[in-house]
Amino acid sequence: MTQREKILAGLVLGSVCLLGGGLGLRAFITKPLTELDKRITAARERLEKINTDRRNYFSAEDRLKSLARLAFADTVDEASAHSGEMLTKQILRAGLKEVSFTRLPVGPRKMRGASEIGWNVQGEGALAGVVNLLFLLEQSPNLLRLENLVVSGGDAPGVVRVQFRCLTLVLDPAPEVTRTPLLAKAELNSPERHALDTIPVRDILRPYIKRPPPPTPKVPPGGSPASTPATPPGPPGPETFRIVSLSEWQGQPEVHVRDTTTQTTARYKPGDALAGGMIAMVDYRAMPLPGASGLQSYSRVILRVKDEFFAIERGQTLADLRKLEPEKLPPQLARPAVKAE
């Protein structure tokens, strides 16, 4: 090998060593930097997630506090009392009679972060008053919801029966908030309510009643129309007495019977005599409404006549008395099965 070749070989070898050393030094320096970049990126992602969770938390907290201000109270008992009082006030504001409505408590039903309570409301009245009641509840600023709404025709033109569930929530745990008086979204004299005036005007639930022909006076031969002496009215029958309310007062059920002839209402309690029998109890079970397919009845009075039991649904007259089969009796009245020896 000549001197020139030795020099070239040395230069090539030196260049290779220098390049290898540079690459090794670069790898030695950049590897920790790469690991540090990965850790910084992961830390930034975790920090962004923490900030997002923090924003969601405060947003949810503000939402929860806004709902707490709309709730009736922080405890189930207080919320039940306040919501029941609200229902009574709205029934009266709607122009309906309180004695014509029953309110049975619903719940509480435990949910995630809250308890659901409410009332089963059932009653009857003028169609315009029922529209007012539903409008007032719909426009109420409180935290409530209506469901299972059923409106059916009544016994007189313009009178309807209505039943629904009015539900609300009690937050658990309830955030600390300062409650202020709430204002309704709209009132009965607002344009929103006047837009519903066509409902009572059309009265689509009114049954068709054929107009009777005018009476033809009897004319005796060769004389003027004979005047028929007025027949004195007989005693009122059971069809004139209607069960208008089966509500509870201080834990004691009451039966309100309306005399449609004298327009008076009498109150009875279990153990009192009624319709030829004795009031055994007021039954609040949900059962199919007799003669109305698909509808439910939530209250009835059970009468005991000798050894048999009869029932009258709320809204029916004493003439609608029907016998209860043993299998349909409530457990309090059902007779224990006798075992054969």
Short mmCIF file of N, CA and C in Angstrom, two decimals, residues 248-332:
data_model
loop_
_atom_site.label_atom_id
_atom_site.label_comp_id
_atom_site.label_asym_id
_atom_site.label_seq_id
_atom_site.Cartn_x
_atom_site.Cartn_y
_atom_site.Cartn_z
N GLU A 248 -108.55 11.78 51.67
CA GLU A 248 -108.18 11.53 53.06
C GLU A 248 -108.01 12.86 53.78
N TRP A 249 -108.40 12.88 55.06
CA TRP A 249 -108.22 14.06 55.89
C TRP A 249 -107.65 13.61 57.22
N GLN A 250 -106.38 14.02 57.47
CA GLN A 250 -105.67 13.65 58.69
C GLN A 250 -105.61 12.14 58.85
N GLY A 251 -105.31 11.46 57.74
CA GLY A 251 -105.15 10.00 57.76
C GLY A 251 -106.45 9.23 57.77
N GLN A 252 -107.59 9.90 57.76
CA GLN A 252 -108.89 9.23 57.80
C GLN A 252 -109.59 9.40 56.46
N PRO A 253 -109.95 8.31 55.76
CA PRO A 253 -110.64 8.46 54.47
C PRO A 253 -112.05 8.99 54.67
N GLU A 254 -112.50 9.80 53.71
CA GLU A 254 -113.84 10.36 53.74
C GLU A 254 -114.53 10.10 52.40
N VAL A 255 -115.83 9.88 52.46
CA VAL A 255 -116.65 9.66 51.27
C VAL A 255 -117.58 10.86 51.13
N HIS A 256 -117.43 11.62 50.05
CA HIS A 256 -118.26 12.80 49.81
C HIS A 256 -119.33 12.42 48.79
N VAL A 257 -120.60 12.53 49.19
CA VAL A 257 -121.73 12.16 48.34
C VAL A 257 -122.50 13.44 48.01
N ARG A 258 -122.67 13.69 46.72
CA ARG A 258 -123.35 14.89 46.24
C ARG A 258 -124.78 14.57 45.85
N ASP A 259 -125.73 15.30 46.45
CA ASP A 259 -127.14 15.19 46.08
C ASP A 259 -127.39 16.16 44.94
N THR A 260 -127.55 15.64 43.73
CA THR A 260 -127.71 16.50 42.56
C THR A 260 -129.06 17.18 42.52
N THR A 261 -129.98 16.75 43.38
CA THR A 261 -131.29 17.41 43.42
C THR A 261 -131.25 18.67 44.25
N THR A 262 -130.67 18.57 45.44
CA THR A 262 -130.58 19.73 46.33
C THR A 262 -129.24 20.45 46.24
N GLN A 263 -128.29 19.88 45.43
CA GLN A 263 -126.97 20.48 45.28
C GLN A 263 -126.26 20.63 46.63
N THR A 264 -126.36 19.59 47.45
CA THR A 264 -125.67 19.57 48.74
C THR A 264 -124.76 18.35 48.78
N THR A 265 -123.72 18.43 49.63
CA THR A 265 -122.74 17.35 49.75
C THR A 265 -122.68 16.88 51.20
N ALA A 266 -122.76 15.56 51.38
CA ALA A 266 -122.67 14.95 52.71
C ALA A 266 -121.38 14.15 52.80
N ARG A 267 -120.79 14.11 54.00
CA ARG A 267 -119.54 13.38 54.22
C ARG A 267 -119.81 12.15 55.08
N TYR A 268 -119.18 11.05 54.68
CA TYR A 268 -119.31 9.80 55.42
C TYR A 268 -117.92 9.25 55.71
N LYS A 269 -117.83 8.41 56.74
CA LYS A 269 -116.59 7.75 57.11
C LYS A 269 -116.82 6.25 57.22
N PRO A 270 -115.75 5.44 57.18
CA PRO A 270 -115.93 4.00 57.36
C PRO A 270 -116.69 3.68 58.64
N GLY A 271 -117.70 2.81 58.49
CA GLY A 271 -118.57 2.45 59.60
C GLY A 271 -119.93 3.11 59.51
N ASP A 272 -120.06 4.19 58.66
CA ASP A 272 -121.36 4.84 58.50
C ASP A 272 -122.22 4.05 57.53
N ALA A 273 -123.56 4.24 57.68
CA ALA A 273 -124.51 3.58 56.79
C ALA A 273 -124.63 4.36 55.49
N LEU A 274 -124.68 3.61 54.36
CA LEU A 274 -124.79 4.24 53.05
C LEU A 274 -125.35 3.22 52.07
N ALA A 275 -126.34 3.64 51.29
CA ALA A 275 -126.92 2.84 50.20
C ALA A 275 -127.38 1.47 50.69
N GLY A 276 -128.00 1.42 51.85
CA GLY A 276 -128.52 0.17 52.36
C GLY A 276 -127.48 -0.74 52.97
N GLY A 277 -126.28 -0.29 53.15
CA GLY A 277 -125.23 -1.10 53.76
C GLY A 277 -124.36 -0.24 54.65
N MET A 278 -123.20 -0.78 55.00
CA MET A 278 -122.25 -0.07 55.85
C MET A 278 -120.95 0.11 55.08
N ILE A 279 -120.33 1.30 55.21
CA ILE A 279 -119.06 1.56 54.54
C ILE A 279 -117.97 0.72 55.21
N ALA A 280 -117.43 -0.24 54.44
CA ALA A 280 -116.38 -1.10 54.99
C ALA A 280 -115.02 -0.42 54.91
N MET A 281 -114.72 0.21 53.78
CA MET A 281 -113.44 0.88 53.63
C MET A 281 -113.45 1.67 52.32
N VAL A 282 -112.42 2.52 52.16
CA VAL A 282 -112.17 3.20 50.89
C VAL A 282 -110.94 2.56 50.27
N ASP A 283 -111.12 2.02 49.08
CA ASP A 283 -110.07 1.25 48.40
C ASP A 283 -109.36 2.16 47.40
N TYR A 284 -108.02 2.27 47.53
CA TYR A 284 -107.24 3.14 46.65
C TYR A 284 -106.38 2.34 45.67
N ARG A 285 -106.75 1.11 45.39
CA ARG A 285 -105.99 0.31 44.41
C ARG A 285 -106.34 0.76 42.99
N ALA A 286 -105.37 0.65 42.10
CA ALA A 286 -105.62 0.94 40.68
C ALA A 286 -106.25 -0.29 40.04
N MET A 287 -107.48 -0.14 39.53
CA MET A 287 -108.22 -1.24 38.93
C MET A 287 -108.90 -0.73 37.66
N PRO A 288 -109.22 -1.65 36.72
CA PRO A 288 -109.92 -1.21 35.49
C PRO A 288 -111.26 -0.57 35.83
N LEU A 289 -111.55 0.52 35.14
CA LEU A 289 -112.82 1.22 35.35
C LEU A 289 -113.93 0.44 34.68
N PRO A 290 -114.96 0.03 35.41
CA PRO A 290 -116.05 -0.76 34.80
C PRO A 290 -116.73 0.01 33.68
N GLY A 291 -116.93 -0.67 32.56
CA GLY A 291 -117.62 -0.07 31.44
C GLY A 291 -116.79 0.86 30.60
N ALA A 292 -115.50 1.01 30.91
CA ALA A 292 -114.62 1.90 30.15
C ALA A 292 -113.34 1.14 29.83
N SER A 293 -113.25 0.61 28.64
CA SER A 293 -112.11 -0.20 28.26
C SER A 293 -110.84 0.64 28.19
N GLY A 294 -109.79 0.17 28.85
CA GLY A 294 -108.49 0.83 28.82
C GLY A 294 -108.29 1.90 29.86
N LEU A 295 -109.34 2.28 30.61
CA LEU A 295 -109.20 3.31 31.63
C LEU A 295 -109.05 2.67 33.01
N GLN A 296 -108.36 3.39 33.89
CA GLN A 296 -108.11 2.91 35.24
C GLN A 296 -108.88 3.76 36.24
N SER A 297 -109.32 3.13 37.31
CA SER A 297 -109.94 3.83 38.44
C SER A 297 -109.02 3.65 39.64
N TYR A 298 -108.78 4.76 40.35
CA TYR A 298 -107.81 4.74 41.44
C TYR A 298 -108.46 4.82 42.83
N SER A 299 -109.79 4.84 42.90
CA SER A 299 -110.43 4.89 44.21
C SER A 299 -111.88 4.45 44.09
N ARG A 300 -112.39 3.83 45.15
CA ARG A 300 -113.77 3.36 45.19
C ARG A 300 -114.14 3.17 46.65
N VAL A 301 -115.44 3.23 46.94
CA VAL A 301 -115.92 2.94 48.28
C VAL A 301 -116.52 1.54 48.27
N ILE A 302 -116.19 0.74 49.28
CA ILE A 302 -116.67 -0.64 49.40
C ILE A 302 -117.69 -0.69 50.52
N LEU A 303 -118.89 -1.18 50.19
CA LEU A 303 -119.98 -1.30 51.14
C LEU A 303 -120.19 -2.76 51.51
N ARG A 304 -120.57 -2.97 52.75
CA ARG A 304 -120.87 -4.33 53.21
C ARG A 304 -122.36 -4.43 53.47
N VAL A 305 -123.01 -5.33 52.76
CA VAL A 305 -124.43 -5.60 52.94
C VAL A 305 -124.56 -7.06 53.38
N LYS A 306 -124.85 -7.24 54.66
CA LYS A 306 -124.86 -8.57 55.28
C LYS A 306 -123.48 -9.19 55.12
N ASP A 307 -123.36 -10.29 54.37
CA ASP A 307 -122.07 -10.96 54.20
C ASP A 307 -121.47 -10.74 52.81
N GLU A 308 -122.00 -9.79 52.07
CA GLU A 308 -121.52 -9.54 50.72
C GLU A 308 -120.96 -8.12 50.64
N PHE A 309 -120.06 -7.93 49.67
CA PHE A 309 -119.40 -6.64 49.49
C PHE A 309 -119.75 -6.07 48.12
N PHE A 310 -119.99 -4.77 48.10
CA PHE A 310 -120.33 -4.06 46.88
C PHE A 310 -119.41 -2.83 46.76
N ALA A 311 -119.22 -2.36 45.53
CA ALA A 311 -118.31 -1.24 45.28
C ALA A 311 -118.98 -0.20 44.42
N ILE A 312 -118.60 1.07 44.66
CA ILE A 312 -119.03 2.20 43.83
C ILE A 312 -117.77 3.01 43.52
N GLU A 313 -117.46 3.18 42.23
CA GLU A 313 -116.28 3.93 41.84
C GLU A 313 -116.50 5.42 42.07
N ARG A 314 -115.41 6.15 42.28
CA ARG A 314 -115.51 7.59 42.40
C ARG A 314 -116.03 8.17 41.09
N GLY A 315 -117.02 9.04 41.19
CA GLY A 315 -117.66 9.61 40.02
C GLY A 315 -118.95 8.92 39.63
N GLN A 316 -119.22 7.72 40.19
CA GLN A 316 -120.45 7.01 39.89
C GLN A 316 -121.54 7.37 40.91
N THR A 317 -122.77 6.99 40.60
CA THR A 317 -123.88 7.22 41.50
C THR A 317 -124.14 5.96 42.32
N LEU A 318 -125.01 6.11 43.32
CA LEU A 318 -125.36 4.94 44.15
C LEU A 318 -126.09 3.88 43.33
N ALA A 319 -126.67 4.29 42.19
CA ALA A 319 -127.33 3.31 41.33
C ALA A 319 -126.34 2.41 40.61
N ASP A 320 -125.07 2.80 40.58
CA ASP A 320 -124.03 2.00 39.92
C ASP A 320 -123.41 0.98 40.86
N LEU A 321 -124.03 0.73 41.98
CA LEU A 321 -123.53 -0.25 42.95
C LEU A 321 -123.37 -1.60 42.27
N ARG A 322 -122.19 -2.22 42.42
CA ARG A 322 -121.94 -3.52 41.80
C ARG A 322 -121.31 -4.46 42.83
N LYS A 323 -121.59 -5.73 42.68
CA LYS A 323 -121.08 -6.72 43.62
C LYS A 323 -119.62 -7.04 43.30
N LEU A 324 -118.81 -7.20 44.35
CA LEU A 324 -117.40 -7.55 44.21
C LEU A 324 -117.21 -9.04 44.42
N GLU A 325 -116.52 -9.67 43.45
CA GLU A 325 -116.18 -11.08 43.61
C GLU A 325 -115.11 -11.23 44.69
N PRO A 326 -115.04 -12.38 45.36
CA PRO A 326 -114.05 -12.56 46.45
C PRO A 326 -112.62 -12.32 45.99
N GLU A 327 -112.29 -12.67 44.74
CA GLU A 327 -110.91 -12.52 44.29
C GLU A 327 -110.56 -11.05 44.03
N LYS A 328 -111.55 -10.16 43.95
CA LYS A 328 -111.28 -8.74 43.72
C LYS A 328 -111.32 -7.93 45.00
N LEU A 329 -111.53 -8.58 46.13
CA LEU A 329 -111.55 -7.86 47.39
C LEU A 329 -110.14 -7.48 47.80
N PRO A 330 -109.95 -6.34 48.47
CA PRO A 330 -108.62 -6.01 49.01
C PRO A 330 -108.22 -6.98 50.11
N PRO A 331 -106.93 -7.10 50.38
CA PRO A 331 -106.48 -8.07 51.40
C PRO A 331 -107.12 -7.83 52.77
N GLN A 332 -107.47 -6.57 53.09
CA GLN A 332 -108.05 -6.30 54.41
C GLN A 332 -109.43 -6.92 54.57
#
